[in-house]
Each structure stands twice: as C-alpha cells, then as structure tokens.
Short mmCIF file of C-alpha atoms and ligand atoms in Angstrom, two decimals:
data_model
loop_
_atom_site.label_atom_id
_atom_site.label_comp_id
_atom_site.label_asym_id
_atom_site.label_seq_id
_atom_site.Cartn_x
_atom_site.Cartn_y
_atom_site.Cartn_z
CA UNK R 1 0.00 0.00 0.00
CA UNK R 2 0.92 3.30 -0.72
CA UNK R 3 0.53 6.44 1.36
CA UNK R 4 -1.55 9.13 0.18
CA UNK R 5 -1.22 11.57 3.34
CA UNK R 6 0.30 11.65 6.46
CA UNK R 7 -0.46 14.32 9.52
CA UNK R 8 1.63 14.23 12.55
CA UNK R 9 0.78 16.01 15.54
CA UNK R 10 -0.76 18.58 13.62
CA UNK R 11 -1.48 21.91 15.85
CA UNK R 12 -4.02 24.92 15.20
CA UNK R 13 -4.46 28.08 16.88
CA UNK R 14 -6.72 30.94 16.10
CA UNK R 15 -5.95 33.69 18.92
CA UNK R 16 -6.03 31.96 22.28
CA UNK R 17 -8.47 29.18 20.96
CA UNK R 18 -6.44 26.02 20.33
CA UNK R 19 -8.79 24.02 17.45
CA UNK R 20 -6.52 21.15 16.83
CA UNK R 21 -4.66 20.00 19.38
CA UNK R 22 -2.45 17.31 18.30
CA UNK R 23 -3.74 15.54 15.37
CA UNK R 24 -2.56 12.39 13.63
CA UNK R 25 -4.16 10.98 10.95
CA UNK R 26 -2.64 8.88 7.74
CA UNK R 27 -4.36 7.90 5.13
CA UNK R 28 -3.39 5.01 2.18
CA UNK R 29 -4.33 5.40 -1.85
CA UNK R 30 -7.78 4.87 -2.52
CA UNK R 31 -8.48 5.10 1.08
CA UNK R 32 -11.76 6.85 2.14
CA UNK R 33 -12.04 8.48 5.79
CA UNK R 34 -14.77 10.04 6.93
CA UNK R 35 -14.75 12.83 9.92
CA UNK R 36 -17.36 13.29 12.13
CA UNK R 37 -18.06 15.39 15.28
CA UNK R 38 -19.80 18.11 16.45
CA UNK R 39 -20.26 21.20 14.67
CA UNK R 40 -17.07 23.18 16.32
CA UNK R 41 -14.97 20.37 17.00
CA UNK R 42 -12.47 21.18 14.08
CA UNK R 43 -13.11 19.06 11.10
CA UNK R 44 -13.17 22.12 8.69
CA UNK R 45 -9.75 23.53 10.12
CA UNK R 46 -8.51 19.77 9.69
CA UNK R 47 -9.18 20.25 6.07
CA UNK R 48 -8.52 23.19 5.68
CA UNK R 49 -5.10 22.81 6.87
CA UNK R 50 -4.37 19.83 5.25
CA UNK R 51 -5.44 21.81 2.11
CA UNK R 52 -2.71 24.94 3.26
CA UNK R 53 -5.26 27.22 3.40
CA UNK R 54 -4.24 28.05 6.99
CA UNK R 55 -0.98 27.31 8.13
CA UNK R 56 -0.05 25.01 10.58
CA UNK R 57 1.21 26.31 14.02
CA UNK R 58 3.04 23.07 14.61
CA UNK R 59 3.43 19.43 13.19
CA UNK R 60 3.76 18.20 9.83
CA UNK R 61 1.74 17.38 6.86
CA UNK R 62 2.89 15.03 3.98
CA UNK R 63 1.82 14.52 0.56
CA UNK R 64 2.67 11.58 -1.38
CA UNK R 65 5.93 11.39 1.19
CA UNK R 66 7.15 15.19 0.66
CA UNK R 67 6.40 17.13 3.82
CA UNK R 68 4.22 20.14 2.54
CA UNK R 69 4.77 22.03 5.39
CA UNK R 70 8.96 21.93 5.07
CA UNK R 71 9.55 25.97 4.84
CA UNK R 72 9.90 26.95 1.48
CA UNK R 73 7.42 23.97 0.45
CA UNK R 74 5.34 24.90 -3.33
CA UNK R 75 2.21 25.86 -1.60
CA UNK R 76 0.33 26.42 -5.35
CA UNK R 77 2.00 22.99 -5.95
CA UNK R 78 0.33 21.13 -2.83
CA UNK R 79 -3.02 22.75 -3.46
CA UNK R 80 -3.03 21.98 -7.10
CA UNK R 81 -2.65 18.20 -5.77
CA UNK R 82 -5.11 18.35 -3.63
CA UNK R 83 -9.00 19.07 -4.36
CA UNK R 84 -10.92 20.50 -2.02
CA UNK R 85 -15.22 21.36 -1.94
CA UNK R 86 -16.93 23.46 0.17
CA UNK R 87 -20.53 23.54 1.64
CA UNK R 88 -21.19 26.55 -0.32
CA UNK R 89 -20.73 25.11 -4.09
CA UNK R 90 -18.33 28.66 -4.63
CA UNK R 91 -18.68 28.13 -8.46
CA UNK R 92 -18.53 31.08 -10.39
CA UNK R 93 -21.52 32.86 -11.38
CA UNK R 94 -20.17 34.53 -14.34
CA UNK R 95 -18.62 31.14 -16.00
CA UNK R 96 -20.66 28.51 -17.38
CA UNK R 97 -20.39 25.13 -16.26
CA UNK R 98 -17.77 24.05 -18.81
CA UNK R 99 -15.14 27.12 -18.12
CA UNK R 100 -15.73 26.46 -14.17
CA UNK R 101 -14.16 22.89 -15.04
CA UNK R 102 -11.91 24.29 -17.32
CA UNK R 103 -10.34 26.78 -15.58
CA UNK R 104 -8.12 25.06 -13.28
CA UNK R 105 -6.69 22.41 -15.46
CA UNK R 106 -6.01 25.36 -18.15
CA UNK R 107 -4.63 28.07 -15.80
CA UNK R 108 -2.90 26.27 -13.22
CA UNK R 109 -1.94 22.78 -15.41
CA UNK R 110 -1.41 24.11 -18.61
CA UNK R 111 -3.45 21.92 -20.45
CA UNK R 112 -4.39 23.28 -23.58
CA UNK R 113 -7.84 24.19 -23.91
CA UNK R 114 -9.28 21.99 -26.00
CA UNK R 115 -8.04 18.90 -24.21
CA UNK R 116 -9.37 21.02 -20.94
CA UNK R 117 -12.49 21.07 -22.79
CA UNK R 118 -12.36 17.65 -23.67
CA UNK R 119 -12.19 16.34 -20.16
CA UNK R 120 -14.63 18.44 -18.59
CA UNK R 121 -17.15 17.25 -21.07
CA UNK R 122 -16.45 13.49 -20.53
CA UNK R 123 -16.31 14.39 -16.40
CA UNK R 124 -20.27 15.67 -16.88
CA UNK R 125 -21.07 13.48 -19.40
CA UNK R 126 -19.52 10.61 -16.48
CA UNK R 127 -21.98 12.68 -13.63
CA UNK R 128 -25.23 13.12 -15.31
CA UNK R 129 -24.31 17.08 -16.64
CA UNK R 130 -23.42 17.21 -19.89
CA UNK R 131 -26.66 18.81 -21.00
CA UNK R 132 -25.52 21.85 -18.87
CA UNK R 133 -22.29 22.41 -19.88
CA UNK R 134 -23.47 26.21 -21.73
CA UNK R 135 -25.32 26.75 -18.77
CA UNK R 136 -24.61 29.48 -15.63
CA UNK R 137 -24.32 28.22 -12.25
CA UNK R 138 -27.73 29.83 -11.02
CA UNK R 139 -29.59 28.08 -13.60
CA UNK R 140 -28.46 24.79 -11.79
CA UNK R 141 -30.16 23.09 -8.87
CA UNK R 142 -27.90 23.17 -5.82
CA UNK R 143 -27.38 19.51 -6.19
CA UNK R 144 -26.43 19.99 -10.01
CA UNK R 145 -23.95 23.17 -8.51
CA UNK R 146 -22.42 21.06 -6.30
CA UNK R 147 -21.79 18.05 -8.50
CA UNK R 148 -20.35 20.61 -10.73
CA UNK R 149 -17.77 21.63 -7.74
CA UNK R 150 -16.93 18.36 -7.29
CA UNK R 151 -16.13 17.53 -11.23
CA UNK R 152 -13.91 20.82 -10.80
CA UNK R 153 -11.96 19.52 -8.44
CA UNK R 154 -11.70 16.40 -9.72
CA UNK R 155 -10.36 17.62 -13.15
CA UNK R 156 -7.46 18.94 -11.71
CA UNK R 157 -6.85 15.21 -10.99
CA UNK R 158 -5.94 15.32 -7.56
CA UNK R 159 -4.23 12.82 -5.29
CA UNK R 160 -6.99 13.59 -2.73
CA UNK R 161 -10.19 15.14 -2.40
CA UNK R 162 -11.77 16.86 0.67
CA UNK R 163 -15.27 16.99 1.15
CA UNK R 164 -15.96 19.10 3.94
CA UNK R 165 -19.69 18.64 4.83
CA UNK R 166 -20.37 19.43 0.85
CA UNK R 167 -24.32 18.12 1.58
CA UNK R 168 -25.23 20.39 4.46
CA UNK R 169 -26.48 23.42 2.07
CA UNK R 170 -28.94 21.73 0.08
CA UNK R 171 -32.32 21.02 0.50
CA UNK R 172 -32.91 17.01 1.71
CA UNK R 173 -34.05 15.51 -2.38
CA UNK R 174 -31.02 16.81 -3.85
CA UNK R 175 -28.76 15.05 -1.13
CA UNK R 176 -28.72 11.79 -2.46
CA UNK R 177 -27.64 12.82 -5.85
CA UNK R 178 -24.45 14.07 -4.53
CA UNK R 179 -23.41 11.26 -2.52
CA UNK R 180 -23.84 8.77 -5.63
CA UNK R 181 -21.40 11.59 -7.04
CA UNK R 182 -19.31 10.58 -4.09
CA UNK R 183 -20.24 6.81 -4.27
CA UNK R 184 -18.79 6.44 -7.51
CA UNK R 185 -15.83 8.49 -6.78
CA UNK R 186 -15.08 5.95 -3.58
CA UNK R 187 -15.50 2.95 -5.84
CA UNK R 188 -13.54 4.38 -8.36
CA UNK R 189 -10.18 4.47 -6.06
CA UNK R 190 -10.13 8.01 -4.98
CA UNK R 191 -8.39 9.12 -1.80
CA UNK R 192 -10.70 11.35 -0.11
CA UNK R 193 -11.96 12.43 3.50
CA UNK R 194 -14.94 13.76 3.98
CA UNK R 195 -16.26 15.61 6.49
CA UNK R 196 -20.17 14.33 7.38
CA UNK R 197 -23.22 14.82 9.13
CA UNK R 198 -24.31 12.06 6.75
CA UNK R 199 -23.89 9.23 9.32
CA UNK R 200 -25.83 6.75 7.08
CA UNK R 201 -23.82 7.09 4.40
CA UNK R 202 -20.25 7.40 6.00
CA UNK R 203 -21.22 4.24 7.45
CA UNK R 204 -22.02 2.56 3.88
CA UNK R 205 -18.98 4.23 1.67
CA UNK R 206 -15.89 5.04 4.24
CA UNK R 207 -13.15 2.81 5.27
CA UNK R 208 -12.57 4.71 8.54
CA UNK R 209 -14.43 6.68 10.67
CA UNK R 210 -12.53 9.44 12.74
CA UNK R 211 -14.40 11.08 15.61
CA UNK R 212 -12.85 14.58 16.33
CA UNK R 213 -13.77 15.92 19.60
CA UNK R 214 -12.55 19.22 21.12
CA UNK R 215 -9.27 19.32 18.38
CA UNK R 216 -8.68 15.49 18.81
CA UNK R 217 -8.94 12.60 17.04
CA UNK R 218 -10.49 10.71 20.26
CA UNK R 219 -11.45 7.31 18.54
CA UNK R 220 -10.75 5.99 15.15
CA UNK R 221 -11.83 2.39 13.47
CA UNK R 222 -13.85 0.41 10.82
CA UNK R 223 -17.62 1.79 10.48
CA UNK R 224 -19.22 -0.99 11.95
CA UNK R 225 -17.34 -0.91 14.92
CA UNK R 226 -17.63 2.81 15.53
CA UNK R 227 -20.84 2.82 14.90
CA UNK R 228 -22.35 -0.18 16.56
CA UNK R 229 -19.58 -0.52 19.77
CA UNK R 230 -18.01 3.40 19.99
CA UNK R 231 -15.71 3.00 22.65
CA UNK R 232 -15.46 5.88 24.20
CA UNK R 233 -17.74 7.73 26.27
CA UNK R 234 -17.79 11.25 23.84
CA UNK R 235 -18.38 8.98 21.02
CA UNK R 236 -20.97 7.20 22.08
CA UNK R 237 -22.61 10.78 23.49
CA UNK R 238 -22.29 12.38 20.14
CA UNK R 239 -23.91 9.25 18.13
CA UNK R 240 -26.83 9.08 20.47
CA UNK R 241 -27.95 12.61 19.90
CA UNK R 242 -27.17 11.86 16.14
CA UNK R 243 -29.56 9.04 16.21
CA UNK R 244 -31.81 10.85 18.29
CA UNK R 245 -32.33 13.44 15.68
CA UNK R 246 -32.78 10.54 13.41
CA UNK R 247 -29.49 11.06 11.04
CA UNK R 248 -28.64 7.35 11.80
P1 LIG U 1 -16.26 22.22 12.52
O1 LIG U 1 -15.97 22.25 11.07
O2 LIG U 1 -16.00 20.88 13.15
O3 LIG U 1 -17.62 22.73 12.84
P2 LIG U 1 -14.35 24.39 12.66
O4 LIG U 1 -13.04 23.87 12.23
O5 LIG U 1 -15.13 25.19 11.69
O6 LIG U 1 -15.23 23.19 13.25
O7 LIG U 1 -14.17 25.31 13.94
C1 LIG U 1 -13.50 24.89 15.10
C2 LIG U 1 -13.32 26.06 16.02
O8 LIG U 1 -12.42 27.00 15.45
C3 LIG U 1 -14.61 26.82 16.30
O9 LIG U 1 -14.60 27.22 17.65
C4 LIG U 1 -14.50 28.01 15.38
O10 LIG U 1 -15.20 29.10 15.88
C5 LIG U 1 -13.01 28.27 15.36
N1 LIG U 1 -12.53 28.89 14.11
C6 LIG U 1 -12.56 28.32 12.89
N2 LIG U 1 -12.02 29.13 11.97
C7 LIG U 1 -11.64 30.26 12.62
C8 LIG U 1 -11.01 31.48 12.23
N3 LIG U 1 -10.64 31.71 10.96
N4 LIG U 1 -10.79 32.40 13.19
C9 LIG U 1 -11.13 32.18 14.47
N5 LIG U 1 -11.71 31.05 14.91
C10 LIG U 1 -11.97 30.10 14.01
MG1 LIG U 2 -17.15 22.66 9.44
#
C-alpha cells in the first residue's frame, strides 16, 4: 500500500483558541475516511489545513511522502494536488459550467484548452451534466452546482479530495444525488476524506471513521465498529444525539 497523506501532531491556533490539538491521521491510496463530530470540534480547520489554506502552528503534513509544510514547500504545488469542496458550491456565477471545469486544469496545469475542454465534457457526461455544460451556475439546482464543484476539483486530478460537509447546504431531495457523485468516486479508487453529518452514508462508503472531539482525534476504526460498539464515552454521546435526531 501506498501512502496518500500523512499528519503528525498537527497543531491549530486561532488567537487563544487552540482548534486542533495534536492531530494524527494517515491515510493510504484509494483510502476513504470520513470525519465526524460536532459542529465546532475542528473538522473544517482539519481540512482546511491539510489543504494549506491556513498554516499550521506546529506538526507536519505530507503529501505523497514530501512534507508540505517543510519551509519553502510549493504551496500552489500542494493545493493543485489536492481538491478540495466546500458547503457553499463557490462556483462562479459569471462562467458557465464548462469554463468552471476548465479553468483550473487550463490556468494552473497548462493543459491546452481543447483537451481542458475535452475532459470536462467526458467528467459531466460521467456525472449526469453534460446537457448543462453552456449553462450558468444559477440556472443549476444546488445539487447539479455542487456536482459541478466536485467535477472541478476532480479535473485537476488530484491525489486527494476533501469533502468538507459538501451536503449540508442543500435542501434534503437533492442530497442523495451528490453522494452517488461521491459513491462512484469511492469505488472508483479516490483518496478522499470527507467531512459528514451524513452518518448513514459514512457508514455505507468510508473505510474509517474518525471522531474529532474538542481538536482530537479521540477514537478511530472500521464503520461498523464505531458505529455499533463506539468506545469511548464522547463517542458514544455524540452518536446518540445523532440518532436521536434521526441522522442514523
Ligand atoms: P467544525 O468544522 O468541526 O464545525 P471548525 O473547524 O469550523 O469546526 O471550527 C473549530 C473552532 O475554530 C470553532 O470554535 C471556530 O469558531 C473556530 N474557528 C474556525 N475558523 C476560525 C477562524 N478563521 N478564526 C477564528 N476562529 C476560528
Ligand atoms: Mg465545518
């Protein structure tokens, strides 16, 4: 097996609030993690650090075995390798589908555009969208926008994706159309953690659940076993009032 990602001890600050407090986390190819906690506990600062969109305050973060964080590491380089989507689809409104693909791979990869164009096409064609290609983001159904943000990132064919909670905008009958997105993105090999409410289906489509708690990784195993035996107090808390507000 090959490793995709490796955190070590990973530490966050934002004034005097410490958010992640120590993290470890390593993930292999093809390997699909999901995150879970309450809202707060620091699952989008995970990502978002991983993705160097905030810097770490301590610890280290590899990619593919080069430590990202190493002063004087390519930041553009580490982002273009890694795809990230938001809760918000942040598509651009004044591009149409096709240059919202397009404009990664062409501006950032170098591909030439009708290759770019090329690919984008078959990615929408592959998710349902090829009919919209022409069309502007608000003349797309949430669920349509944020399959869209996914094929973007996934067109800059990144080593891993992060999905931070990218079903928690949209209204409940366009859910399940982006976690088939996700589905077939899991059973096609790609690395990815996601970030969840979706307890249901991280139980169904990850290969590890990680329970953050407070800017920890408290407890960390196979679905099943997190789900049916959590072993630790905090987790077995948090998945009560999940069930309780029927999300599992
Ligand atoms: P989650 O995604 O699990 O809900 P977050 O990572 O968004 O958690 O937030 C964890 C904590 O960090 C929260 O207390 C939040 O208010 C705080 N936080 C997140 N981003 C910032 C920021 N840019 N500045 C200050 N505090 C932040
Ligand atoms: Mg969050």
């Amino acid at each position: 097996m090959t490793e995709a990602l490796r955190l070590e001890d990973v530490h966050k600050s934002f004034g005097g609030l410490e958010v992640l407090k120590g993290i470890d986390l390593a993930l292999q190819r093809h390997e699909v993690v999901a995150l879970i906690g309450a809202s707060g506990s620091g699952k989008s600062t995970l990502l978002r650090c991983i993705n160097l969109l905030e810097r770490v305050d301590g610890g280290r973060i590899f990619l593919g075995g080069e430590d990202a964080t190493a002063p004087g590491a390519d930041v553009n380089g580490v982002r273009r390798r890694i795809g990230i989507v938001f809760q918000a689809f942040n598509l651009f409104p004044h591009m149409t589908v096709l240059r919202n693909v397009c404009l990664g791979p062409v501006e950032a990869l170098g591909i030439p555009d009708d290759r770019a164009h090329a690919e984008a096409e078959h990615l929408l064609g592959r998710f349902g969208l090829r009919e919209k290609i022409g069309e502007y983001p608000d003349r797309l159904s949430g669920g349509q926008q944020q399959r869209v943000a996914i094929i973007r990132a996934l067109a800059m064919h990144p080593e891993v994706i992060l999905l931070d909670e990218v079903t928690s905008a949209l209204d409940p009958e366009l859910i399940a159309e982006v976690l088939e997105v996700i589905r077939e993105l899991a059973e096609a090999g790609m690395t990815m953690i996601l970030a969840t409410h979706e307890m249901g289906f991280a139980r169904d489509i990850a290969h590890r659940v990680c329970f953050l708690d407070q800017g920890v990784i408290l407890e960390q195993g196979r679905p099943e076993r997190i789900f049916s035996r959590p072993e630790h107090p905090r987790t077995r808390r948090f998945l009560q009032r999940i069930v309780a507000a029927g999300r599992l």
